[in-house]
Tab-separated table of C-alpha atoms in Angstrom:
chain	number	residue	atom	x	y	z
A	1	UNK	CA	125.168	41.440	-77.426
A	2	UNK	CA	123.616	41.873	-74.107
A	3	UNK	CA	126.519	43.028	-72.205
A	4	UNK	CA	126.899	45.628	-74.748
A	5	UNK	CA	123.379	47.126	-74.523
A	6	UNK	CA	123.648	46.729	-70.509
A	7	UNK	CA	127.004	48.683	-70.426
A	8	UNK	CA	125.344	51.360	-72.929
A	9	UNK	CA	122.324	51.686	-70.650
A	10	UNK	CA	124.891	51.870	-67.654
A	11	UNK	CA	126.612	54.558	-69.299
A	12	UNK	CA	123.589	56.804	-70.089
A	13	UNK	CA	122.152	56.500	-67.025
A	14	UNK	CA	125.401	57.277	-65.508
A	15	UNK	CA	125.874	60.615	-67.323
A	16	UNK	CA	122.077	61.330	-66.715
A	17	UNK	CA	123.017	61.389	-62.696
A	18	UNK	CA	125.507	63.588	-63.172
A	19	UNK	CA	124.341	65.822	-64.862
A	20	UNK	CA	121.245	66.163	-62.800
A	21	UNK	CA	119.106	66.349	-64.748
A	22	UNK	CA	117.519	63.096	-65.917
A	23	UNK	CA	115.145	64.377	-68.434
A	24	UNK	CA	118.283	66.337	-69.925
A	25	UNK	CA	116.604	69.598	-70.220
A	26	UNK	CA	119.491	72.270	-68.838
A	27	UNK	CA	117.510	74.950	-69.635
A	28	UNK	CA	115.045	74.240	-66.858
A	29	UNK	CA	117.997	74.230	-64.397
A	30	UNK	CA	119.248	77.540	-65.507
A	31	UNK	CA	115.896	79.359	-66.029
A	32	UNK	CA	115.930	81.156	-62.420
A	33	UNK	CA	119.377	82.896	-63.272
A	34	UNK	CA	118.254	84.215	-66.930
A	35	UNK	CA	116.974	87.177	-65.416
A	36	UNK	CA	119.943	87.967	-63.043
A	37	UNK	CA	122.690	87.769	-65.952
A	38	UNK	CA	120.428	88.800	-69.075
A	39	UNK	CA	119.096	92.029	-67.402
A	40	UNK	CA	120.771	94.882	-69.423
A	41	UNK	CA	121.069	97.494	-66.131
A	42	UNK	CA	122.604	94.542	-63.982
A	43	UNK	CA	125.005	91.712	-65.404
A	44	UNK	CA	123.549	91.490	-68.734
A	45	UNK	CA	125.079	95.073	-69.457
A	46	UNK	CA	128.302	93.256	-71.412
A	47	UNK	CA	129.258	90.031	-72.226
A	48	UNK	CA	131.604	88.884	-68.628
A	49	UNK	CA	133.620	85.529	-68.085
A	50	UNK	CA	131.801	82.719	-66.028
A	51	UNK	CA	133.545	80.401	-64.010
A	52	UNK	CA	131.224	77.348	-63.877
A	53	UNK	CA	131.417	73.722	-63.634
A	54	UNK	CA	131.333	72.433	-67.512
A	55	UNK	CA	127.893	71.019	-67.650
A	56	UNK	CA	126.207	74.557	-67.361
A	57	UNK	CA	128.836	75.874	-70.058
A	58	UNK	CA	126.879	75.521	-73.055
A	59	UNK	CA	123.039	76.885	-71.812
A	60	UNK	CA	125.035	79.656	-70.507
A	61	UNK	CA	126.907	80.161	-73.832
A	62	UNK	CA	123.110	79.891	-75.797
A	63	UNK	CA	121.195	82.098	-73.410
A	64	UNK	CA	123.072	84.620	-71.755
A	65	UNK	CA	125.584	87.396	-73.581
A	66	UNK	CA	128.289	85.625	-71.259
A	67	UNK	CA	131.666	83.477	-72.208
A	68	UNK	CA	132.214	80.729	-69.551
A	69	UNK	CA	135.469	78.771	-68.969
A	70	UNK	CA	134.790	75.686	-69.219
A	71	UNK	CA	132.066	73.634	-71.306
A	72	UNK	CA	132.198	69.835	-72.183
A	73	UNK	CA	133.915	70.031	-75.348
A	74	UNK	CA	137.342	67.595	-76.064
A	75	UNK	CA	139.534	70.649	-77.023
A	76	UNK	CA	138.671	72.644	-74.092
A	77	UNK	CA	141.219	71.090	-71.629
A	78	UNK	CA	142.612	74.545	-70.749
A	79	UNK	CA	139.099	75.644	-69.457
A	80	UNK	CA	138.219	72.532	-67.237
A	81	UNK	CA	141.546	72.357	-65.935
A	82	UNK	CA	141.332	76.054	-64.987
A	83	UNK	CA	138.026	75.685	-63.618
A	84	UNK	CA	138.787	72.443	-61.315
A	85	UNK	CA	141.841	74.540	-59.827
A	86	UNK	CA	139.765	77.035	-59.037
A	87	UNK	CA	136.807	75.180	-57.283
A	88	UNK	CA	139.040	72.622	-55.452
A	89	UNK	CA	141.668	75.329	-54.518
A	90	UNK	CA	142.372	75.401	-50.865
A	91	UNK	CA	144.465	78.492	-50.873
A	92	UNK	CA	142.389	81.647	-52.535
A	93	UNK	CA	146.323	83.015	-53.702
A	94	UNK	CA	145.832	79.734	-56.244
A	95	UNK	CA	142.282	80.730	-56.868
A	96	UNK	CA	143.165	84.218	-57.405
A	97	UNK	CA	145.533	83.264	-60.313
A	98	UNK	CA	142.982	81.161	-61.823
A	99	UNK	CA	140.593	84.531	-62.006
A	100	UNK	CA	143.068	86.865	-62.771
A	101	UNK	CA	144.644	84.765	-65.398
A	102	UNK	CA	141.661	84.098	-67.180
A	103	UNK	CA	139.667	87.679	-66.386
A	104	UNK	CA	136.850	85.640	-64.453
A	105	UNK	CA	133.949	88.030	-64.004
A	106	UNK	CA	131.780	85.881	-62.288
A	107	UNK	CA	131.897	82.632	-60.390
A	108	UNK	CA	128.807	80.502	-60.425
A	109	UNK	CA	127.908	77.047	-58.214
A	110	UNK	CA	125.730	74.508	-57.141
A	111	UNK	CA	125.861	73.266	-53.738
A	112	UNK	CA	124.038	70.359	-54.480
A	113	UNK	CA	124.876	69.986	-57.863
A	114	UNK	CA	126.729	66.604	-59.231
A	115	UNK	CA	129.699	67.638	-60.144
A	116	UNK	CA	131.336	67.588	-56.887
A	117	UNK	CA	131.922	64.060	-57.553
A	118	UNK	CA	133.308	64.747	-60.948
A	119	UNK	CA	135.529	66.754	-59.143
A	120	UNK	CA	136.291	65.062	-56.130
A	121	UNK	CA	134.972	67.535	-53.525
A	122	UNK	CA	133.735	66.906	-50.376
A	123	UNK	CA	132.020	68.681	-47.522
A	124	UNK	CA	134.436	70.090	-44.979
A	125	UNK	CA	137.639	69.564	-47.671
A	126	UNK	CA	138.438	73.336	-47.428
A	127	UNK	CA	138.220	73.448	-51.449
A	128	UNK	CA	137.096	76.877	-52.297
A	129	UNK	CA	133.558	75.316	-53.506
A	130	UNK	CA	133.452	73.869	-50.064
A	131	UNK	CA	133.742	77.110	-48.582
A	132	UNK	CA	131.813	78.997	-50.621
A	133	UNK	CA	128.652	76.215	-49.756
A	134	UNK	CA	129.320	76.224	-46.495
A	135	UNK	CA	128.800	80.759	-46.742
A	136	UNK	CA	132.359	81.404	-46.272
A	137	UNK	CA	132.927	84.214	-48.797
A	138	UNK	CA	136.271	85.706	-49.540
A	139	UNK	CA	136.664	89.175	-49.490
A	140	UNK	CA	137.228	89.217	-53.428
A	141	UNK	CA	133.892	88.032	-54.069
A	142	UNK	CA	130.538	89.713	-53.834
A	143	UNK	CA	127.551	87.706	-53.480
A	144	UNK	CA	124.908	88.194	-56.335
A	145	UNK	CA	120.682	88.673	-54.799
A	146	UNK	CA	118.989	85.929	-56.878
A	147	UNK	CA	115.646	85.555	-57.765
A	148	UNK	CA	112.855	83.227	-55.815
A	149	UNK	CA	113.188	79.819	-58.058
A	150	UNK	CA	117.010	79.998	-57.655
A	151	UNK	CA	117.691	78.798	-54.135
A	152	UNK	CA	119.988	75.895	-55.958
A	153	UNK	CA	122.669	78.307	-57.162
A	154	UNK	CA	125.067	80.915	-55.787
A	155	UNK	CA	126.434	83.646	-57.984
A	156	UNK	CA	129.143	85.598	-56.919
A	157	UNK	CA	130.736	88.597	-58.868
A	158	UNK	CA	134.451	89.187	-58.606
A	159	UNK	CA	135.602	92.211	-56.929
A	160	UNK	CA	139.012	92.698	-57.626
A	161	UNK	CA	141.446	96.034	-58.490
A	162	UNK	CA	142.919	95.040	-61.880
């Protein structure tokens, strides 16, 4: 029984580490973004599709009018796969294929988020995530100014002719 308890404790602590929220409070993590994402005169003027890592999905769905591409649900394999493909893409054409096919309007990431580990993204690997973290923004993405307190995030508006 001791091994089962120790294993369960390890899984719980690992999950909390991977989520980046030891207290499990996602609302606190995303709270600084809410004014930008819900402003009816700005990005909250209509529902948009956000590409973000899965752990942010439920909170974005609950607190904003937007859709998310990925969420941590077992029946959302296609969304999880597409977010992985988008953020790990080393070729803009591959990333753009996902953006166009899935109708992505916004790209949200947290450069220091633990999701990099789950998706095997490393500094200097040339992935879209890595390039955005280094400030290299492709011409099809436009940075969205964020309010004080949201420095942990990067938000981009997809600027494509559809």
